[in-house]
CSV table of C-alpha atoms in Angstrom, one decimal:
chain,number,residue,atom,x,y,z
A,27,UNK,CA,-29.6,-6.5,7.6
A,28,UNK,CA,-27.0,-3.8,8.2
A,29,UNK,CA,-23.6,-5.2,9.1
A,30,UNK,CA,-21.8,-1.9,9.0
A,31,UNK,CA,-19.2,-1.6,11.8
A,32,UNK,CA,-19.4,-5.2,13.0
A,33,UNK,CA,-17.5,-8.4,12.1
A,34,UNK,CA,-18.6,-12.0,12.4
A,35,UNK,CA,-16.4,-14.0,14.7
A,36,UNK,CA,-18.4,-17.2,15.1
A,37,UNK,CA,-21.6,-19.2,14.6
A,38,UNK,CA,-23.8,-21.0,17.2
A,39,UNK,CA,-24.1,-24.6,16.2
A,40,UNK,CA,-26.2,-25.9,19.1
A,41,UNK,CA,-27.2,-25.5,22.7
A,42,UNK,CA,-25.2,-27.2,25.4
A,43,UNK,CA,-26.7,-28.5,28.7
A,44,UNK,CA,-29.8,-27.3,30.5
A,45,UNK,CA,-28.6,-23.9,31.8
A,46,UNK,CA,-28.7,-22.2,28.4
A,47,UNK,CA,-25.1,-22.4,27.2
A,48,UNK,CA,-24.5,-22.4,23.4
A,49,UNK,CA,-21.8,-24.2,21.4
A,50,UNK,CA,-19.9,-21.9,19.1
A,51,UNK,CA,-17.7,-22.6,16.1
A,52,UNK,CA,-15.1,-19.7,15.9
A,53,UNK,CA,-14.6,-18.0,12.6
A,54,UNK,CA,-11.5,-16.0,13.7
A,55,UNK,CA,-7.9,-16.7,14.4
A,56,UNK,CA,-8.2,-14.5,17.5
A,57,UNK,CA,-10.2,-17.0,19.5
A,58,UNK,CA,-9.4,-15.3,22.8
A,59,UNK,CA,-11.8,-12.6,21.8
A,60,UNK,CA,-14.6,-14.8,23.3
A,61,UNK,CA,-13.1,-14.4,26.7
A,62,UNK,CA,-12.0,-10.8,26.2
A,63,UNK,CA,-15.3,-9.1,25.2
A,64,UNK,CA,-18.2,-8.6,27.5
A,65,UNK,CA,-21.0,-8.4,24.8
A,66,UNK,CA,-21.7,-10.1,21.6
A,67,UNK,CA,-24.1,-9.3,18.8
A,68,UNK,CA,-26.2,-12.2,17.6
A,69,UNK,CA,-27.9,-12.1,14.2
A,70,UNK,CA,-30.3,-14.7,12.9
A,71,UNK,CA,-33.9,-15.1,11.9
A,72,UNK,CA,-34.0,-11.4,10.9
A,73,UNK,CA,-33.2,-10.4,14.4
A,74,UNK,CA,-30.2,-8.5,15.8
A,75,UNK,CA,-29.7,-8.6,19.6
A,76,UNK,CA,-26.8,-7.8,22.0
A,77,UNK,CA,-26.1,-10.4,24.7
A,78,UNK,CA,-23.9,-10.1,27.7
A,79,UNK,CA,-21.4,-12.9,28.3
A,80,UNK,CA,-21.2,-14.3,31.8
A,81,UNK,CA,-19.0,-17.3,31.0
A,82,UNK,CA,-17.0,-18.4,28.0
A,83,UNK,CA,-14.6,-21.4,27.8
A,84,UNK,CA,-12.8,-23.2,25.0
A,85,UNK,CA,-13.5,-26.9,24.6
A,86,UNK,CA,-11.5,-28.6,21.8
A,87,UNK,CA,-12.2,-26.7,18.5
A,88,UNK,CA,-15.3,-24.8,19.8
A,89,UNK,CA,-16.4,-22.4,22.6
A,90,UNK,CA,-19.2,-22.8,25.2
A,91,UNK,CA,-20.7,-19.5,26.0
A,92,UNK,CA,-23.3,-18.6,28.7
A,93,UNK,CA,-25.2,-15.4,28.3
A,94,UNK,CA,-26.9,-13.5,31.1
A,95,UNK,CA,-30.1,-13.2,29.0
A,96,UNK,CA,-30.4,-17.0,28.2
A,97,UNK,CA,-31.1,-19.3,31.2
A,98,UNK,CA,-32.5,-22.4,29.8
A,99,UNK,CA,-31.9,-25.0,27.1
A,100,UNK,CA,-35.1,-24.1,25.1
A,101,UNK,CA,-34.0,-20.5,24.7
A,102,UNK,CA,-30.5,-21.5,23.8
A,103,UNK,CA,-31.7,-23.9,21.1
A,104,UNK,CA,-33.6,-21.1,19.4
A,105,UNK,CA,-30.2,-19.4,18.8
A,106,UNK,CA,-28.9,-22.3,16.6
A,107,UNK,CA,-27.3,-21.0,13.4
A,108,UNK,CA,-27.2,-17.4,14.6
A,109,UNK,CA,-24.0,-15.5,13.6
A,110,UNK,CA,-21.9,-14.0,16.4
A,111,UNK,CA,-20.5,-10.6,15.7
A,112,UNK,CA,-18.5,-8.0,17.6
A,113,UNK,CA,-18.0,-4.3,16.9
A,114,UNK,CA,-14.9,-3.5,14.8
A,115,UNK,CA,-13.2,-1.7,17.8
A,116,UNK,CA,-13.1,-5.1,19.6
A,117,UNK,CA,-10.9,-6.7,17.0
A,118,UNK,CA,-7.2,-6.7,17.6
A,119,UNK,CA,-5.1,-4.9,15.0
A,120,UNK,CA,-4.1,-7.2,12.1
A,121,UNK,CA,-0.5,-8.2,11.5
A,122,UNK,CA,1.0,-7.3,8.1
A,123,UNK,CA,0.3,-10.9,6.7
A,124,UNK,CA,-3.2,-11.1,8.1
A,125,UNK,CA,-6.6,-10.1,6.5
A,126,UNK,CA,-10.3,-10.3,7.1
A,127,UNK,CA,-12.1,-12.9,5.0
A,128,UNK,CA,-14.9,-10.4,4.4
A,129,UNK,CA,-12.3,-8.1,2.8
A,130,UNK,CA,-11.6,-10.8,0.2
A,131,UNK,CA,-15.2,-11.8,-0.7
A,132,UNK,CA,-16.6,-10.0,-3.8
A,133,UNK,CA,-13.2,-8.2,-4.3
A,134,UNK,CA,-11.9,-7.7,-7.8
A,135,UNK,CA,-8.7,-9.7,-8.4
A,136,UNK,CA,-5.7,-8.3,-10.4
A,137,UNK,CA,-2.4,-9.9,-11.1
A,138,UNK,CA,0.8,-8.1,-10.1
A,139,UNK,CA,1.0,-7.0,-13.8
A,140,UNK,CA,-2.4,-5.3,-13.3
A,141,UNK,CA,-4.3,-7.9,-15.4
A,142,UNK,CA,-8.0,-8.2,-14.3
A,143,UNK,CA,-8.7,-11.9,-13.3
A,144,UNK,CA,-12.2,-11.8,-11.9
A,145,UNK,CA,-14.1,-11.6,-8.6
A,146,UNK,CA,-13.6,-13.7,-5.5
A,147,UNK,CA,-16.8,-15.6,-5.1
A,148,UNK,CA,-15.8,-18.1,-2.3
A,149,UNK,CA,-13.3,-18.7,0.4
A,150,UNK,CA,-12.6,-21.9,2.3
A,151,UNK,CA,-10.0,-23.3,4.6
A,152,UNK,CA,-7.7,-26.0,3.1
A,153,UNK,CA,-5.2,-27.2,5.7
A,154,UNK,CA,-2.9,-24.5,7.0
A,155,UNK,CA,-4.1,-21.8,4.5
A,156,UNK,CA,-7.2,-20.4,2.9
A,157,UNK,CA,-8.2,-20.8,-0.7
A,158,UNK,CA,-10.1,-18.3,-2.8
A,159,UNK,CA,-12.3,-19.0,-5.8
A,160,UNK,CA,-12.1,-16.4,-8.6
A,161,UNK,CA,-14.9,-16.2,-11.2
A,162,UNK,CA,-14.9,-14.4,-14.5
A,163,UNK,CA,-17.5,-14.9,-17.3
A,164,UNK,CA,-18.7,-18.2,-15.9
A,165,UNK,CA,-15.1,-19.6,-15.7
A,166,UNK,CA,-13.3,-20.0,-12.3
A,167,UNK,CA,-10.0,-20.9,-10.7
A,168,UNK,CA,-8.6,-21.3,-7.2
A,169,UNK,CA,-5.6,-19.7,-5.6
A,170,UNK,CA,-4.1,-20.2,-2.1
A,171,UNK,CA,-3.8,-17.3,0.3
A,172,UNK,CA,-0.2,-18.0,0.9
A,173,UNK,CA,2.3,-15.1,1.0
A,174,UNK,CA,3.8,-16.4,-2.3
A,175,UNK,CA,0.5,-15.8,-4.2
A,176,UNK,CA,-1.7,-13.3,-2.2
A,177,UNK,CA,0.3,-10.1,-2.4
A,178,UNK,CA,-2.1,-7.4,-1.2
A,179,UNK,CA,-5.6,-7.0,0.1
A,180,UNK,CA,-6.8,-3.4,-0.5
A,181,UNK,CA,-10.2,-2.8,1.2
A,182,UNK,CA,-12.7,-2.2,0.0
A,183,UNK,CA,-12.8,-4.5,-3.0
A,184,UNK,CA,-9.4,-5.1,-4.5
A,185,UNK,CA,-6.9,-8.0,-4.2
A,186,UNK,CA,-3.6,-8.4,-5.9
A,187,UNK,CA,-2.1,-11.8,-6.5
A,188,UNK,CA,1.1,-13.2,-8.0
A,189,UNK,CA,-0.1,-15.3,-10.9
A,190,UNK,CA,2.3,-18.1,-10.8
A,191,UNK,CA,2.7,-20.1,-14.1
A,192,UNK,CA,-0.3,-22.2,-14.9
A,193,UNK,CA,-2.2,-21.3,-11.7
A,194,UNK,CA,-5.5,-20.7,-13.6
A,195,UNK,CA,-5.2,-23.9,-15.6
A,196,UNK,CA,-4.2,-26.2,-12.7
A,197,UNK,CA,-6.9,-25.1,-10.3
A,198,UNK,CA,-10.0,-25.0,-12.6
């Protein structure tokens, strides 16, 4: 499915209530986007559909969203595991120390000395920062996305890190 020009900001994890609300796990630091935008693009089961938001509210670590097009629990349940996307124009500009996760994945990693280290094959949250897994010839290591290590993200496809001593050996 073509994802050109859109960015994933969440995933529907379940329905909520009988009036068709969905429970959404945000995949963005800019969680206010759910109350700022009027339409979301939902992608799942080989379908891509735009839905109009009529209500969005944050509850703990997730959002409850009501769409104009979904009015009952059965229809909402069918959206479980759908990705939630917005058009790139809806995303607020990034600060100097921010990056998009999708700009990291599958990027080639180089040290600040221009040594090729491999390709980022995974990203996950680990406390207050993210962690990337870099793979080269079946071998892999992890690095934190802290400012000390992650020096530059150059879309599309290049990342520069400061290879602190023993980083590759410690995080295998």
